[in-house]
PDB file of C-alpha atoms in Angstrom:
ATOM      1  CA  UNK A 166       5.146   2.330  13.476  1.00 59.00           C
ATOM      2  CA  UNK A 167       6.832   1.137  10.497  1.00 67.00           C
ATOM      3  CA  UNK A 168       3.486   0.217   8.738  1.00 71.00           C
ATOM      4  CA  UNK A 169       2.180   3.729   9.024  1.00 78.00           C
ATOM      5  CA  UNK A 170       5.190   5.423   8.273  1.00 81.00           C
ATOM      6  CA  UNK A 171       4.996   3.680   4.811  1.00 87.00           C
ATOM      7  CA  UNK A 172       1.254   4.188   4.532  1.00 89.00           C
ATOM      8  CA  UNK A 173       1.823   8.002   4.883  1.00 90.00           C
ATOM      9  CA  UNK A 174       5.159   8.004   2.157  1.00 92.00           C
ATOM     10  CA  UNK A 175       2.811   5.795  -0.427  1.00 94.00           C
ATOM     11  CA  UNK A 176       0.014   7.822  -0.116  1.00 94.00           C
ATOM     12  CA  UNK A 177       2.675  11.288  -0.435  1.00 94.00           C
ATOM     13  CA  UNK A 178       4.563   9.806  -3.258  1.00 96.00           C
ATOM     14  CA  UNK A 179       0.717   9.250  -4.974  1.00 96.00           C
ATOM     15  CA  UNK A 180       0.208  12.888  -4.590  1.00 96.00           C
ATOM     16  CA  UNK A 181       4.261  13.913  -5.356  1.00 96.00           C
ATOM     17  CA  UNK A 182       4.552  11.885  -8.531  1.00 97.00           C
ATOM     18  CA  UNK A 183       1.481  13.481 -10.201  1.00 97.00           C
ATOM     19  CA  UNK A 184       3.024  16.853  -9.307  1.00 96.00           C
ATOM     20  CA  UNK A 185       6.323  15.855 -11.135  1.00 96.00           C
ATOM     21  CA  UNK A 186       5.013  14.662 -14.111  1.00 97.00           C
ATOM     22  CA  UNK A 187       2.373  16.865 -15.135  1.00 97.00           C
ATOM     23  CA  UNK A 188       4.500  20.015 -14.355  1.00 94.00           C
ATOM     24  CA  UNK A 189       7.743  19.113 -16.323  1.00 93.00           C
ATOM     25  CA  UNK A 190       7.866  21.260 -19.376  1.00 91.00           C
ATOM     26  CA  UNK A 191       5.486  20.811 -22.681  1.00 88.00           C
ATOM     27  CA  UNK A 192       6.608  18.180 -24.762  1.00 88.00           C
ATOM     28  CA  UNK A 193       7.659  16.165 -21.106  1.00 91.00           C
ATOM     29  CA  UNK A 194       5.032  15.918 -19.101  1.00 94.00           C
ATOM     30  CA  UNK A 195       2.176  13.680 -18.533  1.00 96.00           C
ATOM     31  CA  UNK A 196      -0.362  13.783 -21.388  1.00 95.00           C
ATOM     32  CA  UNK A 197      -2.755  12.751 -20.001  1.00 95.00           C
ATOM     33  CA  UNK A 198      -2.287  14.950 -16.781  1.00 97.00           C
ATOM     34  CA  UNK A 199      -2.403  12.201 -13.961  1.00 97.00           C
ATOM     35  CA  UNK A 200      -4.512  12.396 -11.189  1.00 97.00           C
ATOM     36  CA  UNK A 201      -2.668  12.981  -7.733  1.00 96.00           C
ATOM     37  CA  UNK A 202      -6.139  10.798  -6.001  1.00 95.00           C
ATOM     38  CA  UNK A 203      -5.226   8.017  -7.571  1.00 95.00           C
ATOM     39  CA  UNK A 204      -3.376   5.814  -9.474  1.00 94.00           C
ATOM     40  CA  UNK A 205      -5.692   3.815 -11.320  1.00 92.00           C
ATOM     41  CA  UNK A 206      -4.849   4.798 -14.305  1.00 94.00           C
ATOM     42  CA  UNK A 207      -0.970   4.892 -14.240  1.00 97.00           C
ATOM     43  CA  UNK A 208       1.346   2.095 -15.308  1.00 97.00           C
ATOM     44  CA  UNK A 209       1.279   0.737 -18.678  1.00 97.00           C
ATOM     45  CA  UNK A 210      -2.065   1.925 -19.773  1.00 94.00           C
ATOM     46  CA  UNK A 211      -0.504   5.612 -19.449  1.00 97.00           C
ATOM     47  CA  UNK A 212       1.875   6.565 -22.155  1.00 97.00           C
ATOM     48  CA  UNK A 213       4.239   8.460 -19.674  1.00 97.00           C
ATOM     49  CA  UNK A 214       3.950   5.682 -16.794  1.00 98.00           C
ATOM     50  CA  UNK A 215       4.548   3.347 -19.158  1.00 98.00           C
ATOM     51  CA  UNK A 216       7.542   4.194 -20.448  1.00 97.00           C
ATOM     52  CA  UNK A 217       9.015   4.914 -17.090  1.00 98.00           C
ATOM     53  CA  UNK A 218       8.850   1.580 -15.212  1.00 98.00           C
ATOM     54  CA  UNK A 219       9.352  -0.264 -18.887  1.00 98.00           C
ATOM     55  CA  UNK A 220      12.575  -2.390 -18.484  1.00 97.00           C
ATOM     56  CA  UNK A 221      15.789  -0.941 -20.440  1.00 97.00           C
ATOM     57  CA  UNK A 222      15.855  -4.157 -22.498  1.00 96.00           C
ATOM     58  CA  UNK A 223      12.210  -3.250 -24.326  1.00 97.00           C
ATOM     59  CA  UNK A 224      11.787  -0.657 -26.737  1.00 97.00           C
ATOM     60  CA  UNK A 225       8.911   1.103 -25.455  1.00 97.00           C
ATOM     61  CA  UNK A 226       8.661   3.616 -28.850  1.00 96.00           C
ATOM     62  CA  UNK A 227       7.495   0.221 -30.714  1.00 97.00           C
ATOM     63  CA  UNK A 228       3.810  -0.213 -30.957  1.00 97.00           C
ATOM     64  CA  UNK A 229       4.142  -3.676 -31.319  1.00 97.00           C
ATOM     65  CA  UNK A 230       6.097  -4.171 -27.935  1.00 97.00           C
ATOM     66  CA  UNK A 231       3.851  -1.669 -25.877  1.00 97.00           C
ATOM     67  CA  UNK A 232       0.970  -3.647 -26.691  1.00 97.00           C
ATOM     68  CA  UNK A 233       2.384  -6.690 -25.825  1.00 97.00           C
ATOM     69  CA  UNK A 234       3.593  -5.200 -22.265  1.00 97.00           C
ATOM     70  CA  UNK A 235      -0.238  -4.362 -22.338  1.00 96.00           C
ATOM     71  CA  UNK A 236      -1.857  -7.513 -23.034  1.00 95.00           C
ATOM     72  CA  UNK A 237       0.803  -9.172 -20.830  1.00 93.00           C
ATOM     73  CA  UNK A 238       2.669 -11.187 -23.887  1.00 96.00           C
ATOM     74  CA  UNK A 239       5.749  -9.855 -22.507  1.00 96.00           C
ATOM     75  CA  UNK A 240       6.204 -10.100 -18.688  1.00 94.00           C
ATOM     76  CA  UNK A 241       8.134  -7.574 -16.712  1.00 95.00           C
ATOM     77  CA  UNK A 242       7.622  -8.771 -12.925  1.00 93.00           C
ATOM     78  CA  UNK A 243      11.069  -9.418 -12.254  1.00 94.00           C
ATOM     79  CA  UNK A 244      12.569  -6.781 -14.716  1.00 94.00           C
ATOM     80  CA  UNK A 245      14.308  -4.131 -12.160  1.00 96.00           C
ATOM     81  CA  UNK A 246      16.200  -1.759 -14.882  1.00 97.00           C
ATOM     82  CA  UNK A 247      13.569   0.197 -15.526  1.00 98.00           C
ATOM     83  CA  UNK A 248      14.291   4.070 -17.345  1.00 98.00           C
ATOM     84  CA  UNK A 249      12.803   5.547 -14.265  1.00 98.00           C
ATOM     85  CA  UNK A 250      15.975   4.920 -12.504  1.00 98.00           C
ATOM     86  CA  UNK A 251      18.590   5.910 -14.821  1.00 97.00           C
ATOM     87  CA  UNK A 252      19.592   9.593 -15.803  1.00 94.00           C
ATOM     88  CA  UNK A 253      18.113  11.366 -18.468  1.00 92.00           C
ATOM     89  CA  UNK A 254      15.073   8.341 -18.007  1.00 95.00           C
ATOM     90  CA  UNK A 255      17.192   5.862 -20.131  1.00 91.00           C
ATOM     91  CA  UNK A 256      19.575   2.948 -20.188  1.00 93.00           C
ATOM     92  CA  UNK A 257      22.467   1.444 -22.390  1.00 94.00           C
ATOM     93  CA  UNK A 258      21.724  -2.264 -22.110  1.00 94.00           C
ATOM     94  CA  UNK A 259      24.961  -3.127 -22.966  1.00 95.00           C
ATOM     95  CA  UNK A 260      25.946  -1.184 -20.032  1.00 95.00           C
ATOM     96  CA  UNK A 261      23.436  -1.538 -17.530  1.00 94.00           C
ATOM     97  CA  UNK A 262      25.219   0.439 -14.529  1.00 93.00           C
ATOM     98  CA  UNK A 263      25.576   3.370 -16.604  1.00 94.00           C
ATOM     99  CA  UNK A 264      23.248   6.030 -15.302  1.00 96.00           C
ATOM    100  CA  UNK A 265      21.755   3.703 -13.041  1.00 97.00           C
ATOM    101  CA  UNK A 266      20.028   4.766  -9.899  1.00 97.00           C
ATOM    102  CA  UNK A 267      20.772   8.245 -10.826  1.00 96.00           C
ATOM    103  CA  UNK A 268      17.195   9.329 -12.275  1.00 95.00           C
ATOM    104  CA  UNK A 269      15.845  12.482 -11.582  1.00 93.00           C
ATOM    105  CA  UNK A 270      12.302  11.087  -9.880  1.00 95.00           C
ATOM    106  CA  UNK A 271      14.282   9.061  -7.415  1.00 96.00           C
ATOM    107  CA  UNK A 272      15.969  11.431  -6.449  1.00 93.00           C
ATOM    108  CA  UNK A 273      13.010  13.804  -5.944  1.00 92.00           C
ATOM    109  CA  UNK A 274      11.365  10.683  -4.341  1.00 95.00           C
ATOM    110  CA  UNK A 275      14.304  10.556  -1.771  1.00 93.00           C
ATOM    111  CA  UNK A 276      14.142  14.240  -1.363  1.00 91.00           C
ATOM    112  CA  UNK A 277      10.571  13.928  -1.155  1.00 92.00           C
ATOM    113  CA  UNK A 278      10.679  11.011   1.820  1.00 91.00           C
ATOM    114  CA  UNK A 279      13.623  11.886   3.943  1.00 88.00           C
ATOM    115  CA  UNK A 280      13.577  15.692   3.714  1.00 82.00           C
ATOM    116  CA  UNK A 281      10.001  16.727   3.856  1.00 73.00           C
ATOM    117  CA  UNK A 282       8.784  18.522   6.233  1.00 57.00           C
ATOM    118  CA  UNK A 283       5.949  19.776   5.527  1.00 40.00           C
ATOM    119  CA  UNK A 284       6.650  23.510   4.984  1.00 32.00           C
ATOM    120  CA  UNK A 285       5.026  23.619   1.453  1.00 29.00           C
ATOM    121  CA  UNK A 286       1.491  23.502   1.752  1.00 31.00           C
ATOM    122  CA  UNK A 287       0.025  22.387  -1.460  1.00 34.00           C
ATOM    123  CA  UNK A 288      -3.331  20.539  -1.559  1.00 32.00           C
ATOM    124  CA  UNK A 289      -3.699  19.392  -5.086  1.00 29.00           C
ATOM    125  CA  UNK A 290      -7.383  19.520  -4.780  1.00 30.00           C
ATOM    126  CA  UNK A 291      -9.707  18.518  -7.698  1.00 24.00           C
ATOM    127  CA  UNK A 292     -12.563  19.783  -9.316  1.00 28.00           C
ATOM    128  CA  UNK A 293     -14.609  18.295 -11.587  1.00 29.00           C
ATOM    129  CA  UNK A 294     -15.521  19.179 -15.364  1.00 33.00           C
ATOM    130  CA  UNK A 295     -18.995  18.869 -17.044  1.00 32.00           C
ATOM    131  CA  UNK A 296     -18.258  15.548 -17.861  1.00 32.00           C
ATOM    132  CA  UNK A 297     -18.229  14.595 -14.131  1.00 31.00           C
ATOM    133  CA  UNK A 298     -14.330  13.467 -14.737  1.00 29.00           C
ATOM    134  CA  UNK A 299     -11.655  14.866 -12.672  1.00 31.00           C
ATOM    135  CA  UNK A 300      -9.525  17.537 -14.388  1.00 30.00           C
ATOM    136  CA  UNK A 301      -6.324  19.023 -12.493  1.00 27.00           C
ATOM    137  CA  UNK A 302      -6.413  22.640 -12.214  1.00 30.00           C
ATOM    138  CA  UNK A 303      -3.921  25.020 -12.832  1.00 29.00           C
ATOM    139  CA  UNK A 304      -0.705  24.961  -9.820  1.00 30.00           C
ATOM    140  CA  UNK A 305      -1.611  27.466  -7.712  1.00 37.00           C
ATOM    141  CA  UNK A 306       1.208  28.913  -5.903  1.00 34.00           C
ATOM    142  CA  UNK A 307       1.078  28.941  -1.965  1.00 42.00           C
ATOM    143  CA  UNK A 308       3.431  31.073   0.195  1.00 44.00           C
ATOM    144  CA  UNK A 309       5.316  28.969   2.350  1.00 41.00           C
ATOM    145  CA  UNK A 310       4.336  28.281   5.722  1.00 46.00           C
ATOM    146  CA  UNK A 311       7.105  27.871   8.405  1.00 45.00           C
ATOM    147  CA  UNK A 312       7.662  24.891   9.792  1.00 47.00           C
ATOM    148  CA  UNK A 313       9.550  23.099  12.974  1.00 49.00           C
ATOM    149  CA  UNK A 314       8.876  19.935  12.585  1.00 58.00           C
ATOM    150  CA  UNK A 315      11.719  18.216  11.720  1.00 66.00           C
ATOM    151  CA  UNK A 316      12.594  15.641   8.606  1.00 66.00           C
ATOM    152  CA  UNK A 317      12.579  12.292   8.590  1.00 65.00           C
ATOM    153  CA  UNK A 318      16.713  12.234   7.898  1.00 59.00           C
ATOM    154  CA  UNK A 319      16.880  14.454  11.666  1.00 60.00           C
ATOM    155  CA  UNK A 320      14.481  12.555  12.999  1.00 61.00           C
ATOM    156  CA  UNK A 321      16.435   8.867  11.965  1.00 62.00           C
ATOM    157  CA  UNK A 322      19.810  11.082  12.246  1.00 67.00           C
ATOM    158  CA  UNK A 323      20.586  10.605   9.246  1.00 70.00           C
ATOM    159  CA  UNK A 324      23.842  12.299   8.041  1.00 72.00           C
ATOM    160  CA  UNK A 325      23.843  10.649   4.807  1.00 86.00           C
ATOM    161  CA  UNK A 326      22.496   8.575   1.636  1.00 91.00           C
ATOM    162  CA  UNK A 327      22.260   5.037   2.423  1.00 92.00           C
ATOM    163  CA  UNK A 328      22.000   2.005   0.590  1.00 94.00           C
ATOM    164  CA  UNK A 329      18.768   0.658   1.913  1.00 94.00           C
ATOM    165  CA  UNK A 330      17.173   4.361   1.770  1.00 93.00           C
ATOM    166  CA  UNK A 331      17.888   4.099  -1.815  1.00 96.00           C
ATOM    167  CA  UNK A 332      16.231   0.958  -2.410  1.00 96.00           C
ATOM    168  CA  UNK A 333      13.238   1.648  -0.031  1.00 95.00           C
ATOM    169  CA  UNK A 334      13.031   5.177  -2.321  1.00 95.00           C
ATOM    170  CA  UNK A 335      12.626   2.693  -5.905  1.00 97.00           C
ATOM    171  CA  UNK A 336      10.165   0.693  -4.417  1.00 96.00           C
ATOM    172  CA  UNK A 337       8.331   3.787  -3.682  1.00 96.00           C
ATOM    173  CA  UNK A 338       8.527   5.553  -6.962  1.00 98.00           C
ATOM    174  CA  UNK A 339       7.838   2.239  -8.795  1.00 97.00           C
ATOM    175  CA  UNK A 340       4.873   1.821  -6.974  1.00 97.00           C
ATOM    176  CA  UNK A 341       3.571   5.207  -7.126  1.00 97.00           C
ATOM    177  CA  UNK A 342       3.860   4.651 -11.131  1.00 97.00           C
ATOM    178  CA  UNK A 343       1.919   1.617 -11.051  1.00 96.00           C
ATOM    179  CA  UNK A 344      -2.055   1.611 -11.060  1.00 96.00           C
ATOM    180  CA  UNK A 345      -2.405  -0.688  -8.168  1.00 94.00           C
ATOM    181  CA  UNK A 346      -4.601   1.062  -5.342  1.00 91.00           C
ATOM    182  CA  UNK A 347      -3.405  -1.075  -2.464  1.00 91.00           C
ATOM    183  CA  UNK A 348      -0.231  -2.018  -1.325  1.00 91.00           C
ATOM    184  CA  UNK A 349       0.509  -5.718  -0.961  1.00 85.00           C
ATOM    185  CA  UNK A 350      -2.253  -6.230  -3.533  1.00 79.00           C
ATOM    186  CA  UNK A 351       0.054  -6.021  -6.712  1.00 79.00           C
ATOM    187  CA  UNK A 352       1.110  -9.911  -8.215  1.00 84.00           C
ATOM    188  CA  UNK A 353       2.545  -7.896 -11.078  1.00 88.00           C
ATOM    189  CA  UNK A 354       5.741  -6.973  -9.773  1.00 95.00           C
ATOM    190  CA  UNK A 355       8.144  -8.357  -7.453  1.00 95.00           C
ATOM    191  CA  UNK A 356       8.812  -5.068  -5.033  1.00 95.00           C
ATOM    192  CA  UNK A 357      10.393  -7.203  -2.602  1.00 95.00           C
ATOM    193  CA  UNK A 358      12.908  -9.009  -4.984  1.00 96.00           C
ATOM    194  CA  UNK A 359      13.265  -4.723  -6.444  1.00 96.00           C
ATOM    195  CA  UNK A 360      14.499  -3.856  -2.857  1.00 96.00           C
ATOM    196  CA  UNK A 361      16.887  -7.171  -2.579  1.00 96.00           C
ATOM    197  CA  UNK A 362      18.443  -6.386  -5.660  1.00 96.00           C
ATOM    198  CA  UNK A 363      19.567  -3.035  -5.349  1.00 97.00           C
ATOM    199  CA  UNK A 364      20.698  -3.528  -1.629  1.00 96.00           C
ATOM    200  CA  UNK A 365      22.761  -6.365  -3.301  1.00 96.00           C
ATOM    201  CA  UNK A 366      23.706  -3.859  -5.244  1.00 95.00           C
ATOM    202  CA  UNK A 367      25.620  -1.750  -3.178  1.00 95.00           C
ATOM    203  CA  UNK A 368      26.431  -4.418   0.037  1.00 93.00           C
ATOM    204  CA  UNK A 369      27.619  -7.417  -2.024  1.00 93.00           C
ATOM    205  CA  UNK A 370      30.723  -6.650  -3.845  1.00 92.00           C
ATOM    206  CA  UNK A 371      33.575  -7.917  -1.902  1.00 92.00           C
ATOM    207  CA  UNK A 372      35.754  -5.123  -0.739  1.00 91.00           C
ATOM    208  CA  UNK A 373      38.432  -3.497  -3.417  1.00 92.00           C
ATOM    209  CA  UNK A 374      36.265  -4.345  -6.210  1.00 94.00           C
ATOM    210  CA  UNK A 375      35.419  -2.961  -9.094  1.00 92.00           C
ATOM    211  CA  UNK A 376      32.045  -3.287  -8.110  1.00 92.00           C
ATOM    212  CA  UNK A 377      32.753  -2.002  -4.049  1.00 94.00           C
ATOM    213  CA  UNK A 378      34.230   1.100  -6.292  1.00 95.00           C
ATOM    214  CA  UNK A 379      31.390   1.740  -7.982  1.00 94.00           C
ATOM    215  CA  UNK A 380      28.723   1.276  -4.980  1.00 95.00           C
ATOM    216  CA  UNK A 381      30.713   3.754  -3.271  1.00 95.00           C
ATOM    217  CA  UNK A 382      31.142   6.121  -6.184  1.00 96.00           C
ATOM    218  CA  UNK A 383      27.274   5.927  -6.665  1.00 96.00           C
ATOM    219  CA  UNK A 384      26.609   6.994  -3.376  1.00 95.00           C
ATOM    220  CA  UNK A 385      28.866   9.917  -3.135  1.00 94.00           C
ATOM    221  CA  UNK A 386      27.071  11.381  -6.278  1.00 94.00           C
ATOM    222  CA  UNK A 387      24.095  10.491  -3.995  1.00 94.00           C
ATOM    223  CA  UNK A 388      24.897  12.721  -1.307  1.00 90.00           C
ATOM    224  CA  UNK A 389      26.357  15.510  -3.191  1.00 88.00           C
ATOM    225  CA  UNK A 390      23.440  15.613  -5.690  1.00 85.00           C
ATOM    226  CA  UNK A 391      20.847  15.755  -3.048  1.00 81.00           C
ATOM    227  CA  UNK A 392      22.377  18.617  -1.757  1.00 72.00           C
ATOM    228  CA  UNK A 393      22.255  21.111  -4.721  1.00 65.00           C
ATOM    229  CA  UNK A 394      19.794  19.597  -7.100  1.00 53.00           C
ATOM    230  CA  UNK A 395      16.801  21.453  -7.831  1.00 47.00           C
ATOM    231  CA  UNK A 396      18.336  24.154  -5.585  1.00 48.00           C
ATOM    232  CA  UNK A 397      16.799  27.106  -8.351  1.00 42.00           C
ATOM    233  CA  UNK A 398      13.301  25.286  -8.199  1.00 40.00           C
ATOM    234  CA  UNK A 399      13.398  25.469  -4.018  1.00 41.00           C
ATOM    235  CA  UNK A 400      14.421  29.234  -4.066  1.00 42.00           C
ATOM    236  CA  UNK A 401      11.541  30.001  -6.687  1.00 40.00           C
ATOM    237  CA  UNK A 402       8.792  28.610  -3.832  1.00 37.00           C
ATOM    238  CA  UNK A 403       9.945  32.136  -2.107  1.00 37.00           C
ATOM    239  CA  UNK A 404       9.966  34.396  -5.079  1.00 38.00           C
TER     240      UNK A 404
END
């Protein structure tokens, strides 16, 4: 049912997320590496994490402010324009729609969600270090298995981006940035009032508007940029 297919994309997206971050180049990835088991110690607390779901409006390169995101001075529960859903992982907030919802890790999310299908087996499996803490290894390249199962988009015939597939997607990658451990069990963001917003987003301009023109815009990009995007990386599984 719906309840396990959302058990088995939180617990992927755990697993998917650590991949993305602690790959990118030096410089851009996680530092910390982050552990694809859990999450406990994403969010705030993690430099990387942190500066991904921090809201637009907060400069996250001031001590001052991180540590009052930390310490929960400043609140962000309701704050839904966060960098890790704009291109390029940052925002204008004088021009909030700019970039928005066009971030590289939702993206891969949606990728990651609706057109998985399991042909890439890669375990992520841990080992631990003299200190008894779990270090990652180093990505060990698996040769692609075949597969006939089909994705999710065949299976929900799916023929292209939608609006609510978008939204489910941010919930998804914002909670797979957080260090919350269960779902339903996190009071410090507002994931419902997340997915609201952006289906609002794109379903409540009234038609001819400058606003309709943009939703639609947006998703075009969507669906062409899912098609070709990381097109080099997908080739380079079967070099």
């Amino acid at each position: 049912g719906a309840k396990n297919a959302r058990g088995d994309d939180i617990s992927r997206m755990k697993r998917q997320v650590a991949a993305f971050l602690n790959f990118r180049p030096l410089g851009q990835k996680a530092d910390p590496l982050l552990n694809p088991e859990t999450r406990i110690h994403r969010g705030f607390n993690h430099d990387l994490t942190g500066k991904l779901i921090c809201p637009i409006h907060l400069d996250w390169s001031d001590p001052f402010t991180r540590e009052s995101i930390r310490n929960k001075s400043i609140r962000t529960n309701d704050s839904f324009f966060i960098r890790a859903f704009y291109w390029n992982e940052e925002g204008d907030i004088r021009d909030v729609e700019r970039g928005f919802l066009k971030g590289v890790l939702l993206v891969q999310t949606w990728r990651e969600i609706f057109m998985h299908n399991g042909a890439i087996d890669d375990t992520g499996d841990f080992a631990s270090d003299k200190d008894g803490n779990a270090s990652v290894p180093a990505p060990q390249r698996k040769k692609a298995k075949r597969s006939t199962r089909k994705c999710i988009a065949d299976i929900l015939n799916m023929t292209q981006v939608t609006a609510r597939s978008i939204a489910y997607c941010a919930v998804m990658l914002r909670f797979a940035l957080s260090p919350v451990e269960i779902w339903g069990k996190d009071e410090s963001f507002n994931y419902e009032g997340l997915y609201n917003t952006i289906l609002d987003y794109f379903e409540c301009p009234e038609p001819g508007s400058v606003g309709a023109d943009h939703a639609n815009d947006l998703l075009k990009w969507w669906n062409v940029y899912v098609s070709y995007v990381f097109l080099f990386a997908f080739h380079s599984l079967f070099l």
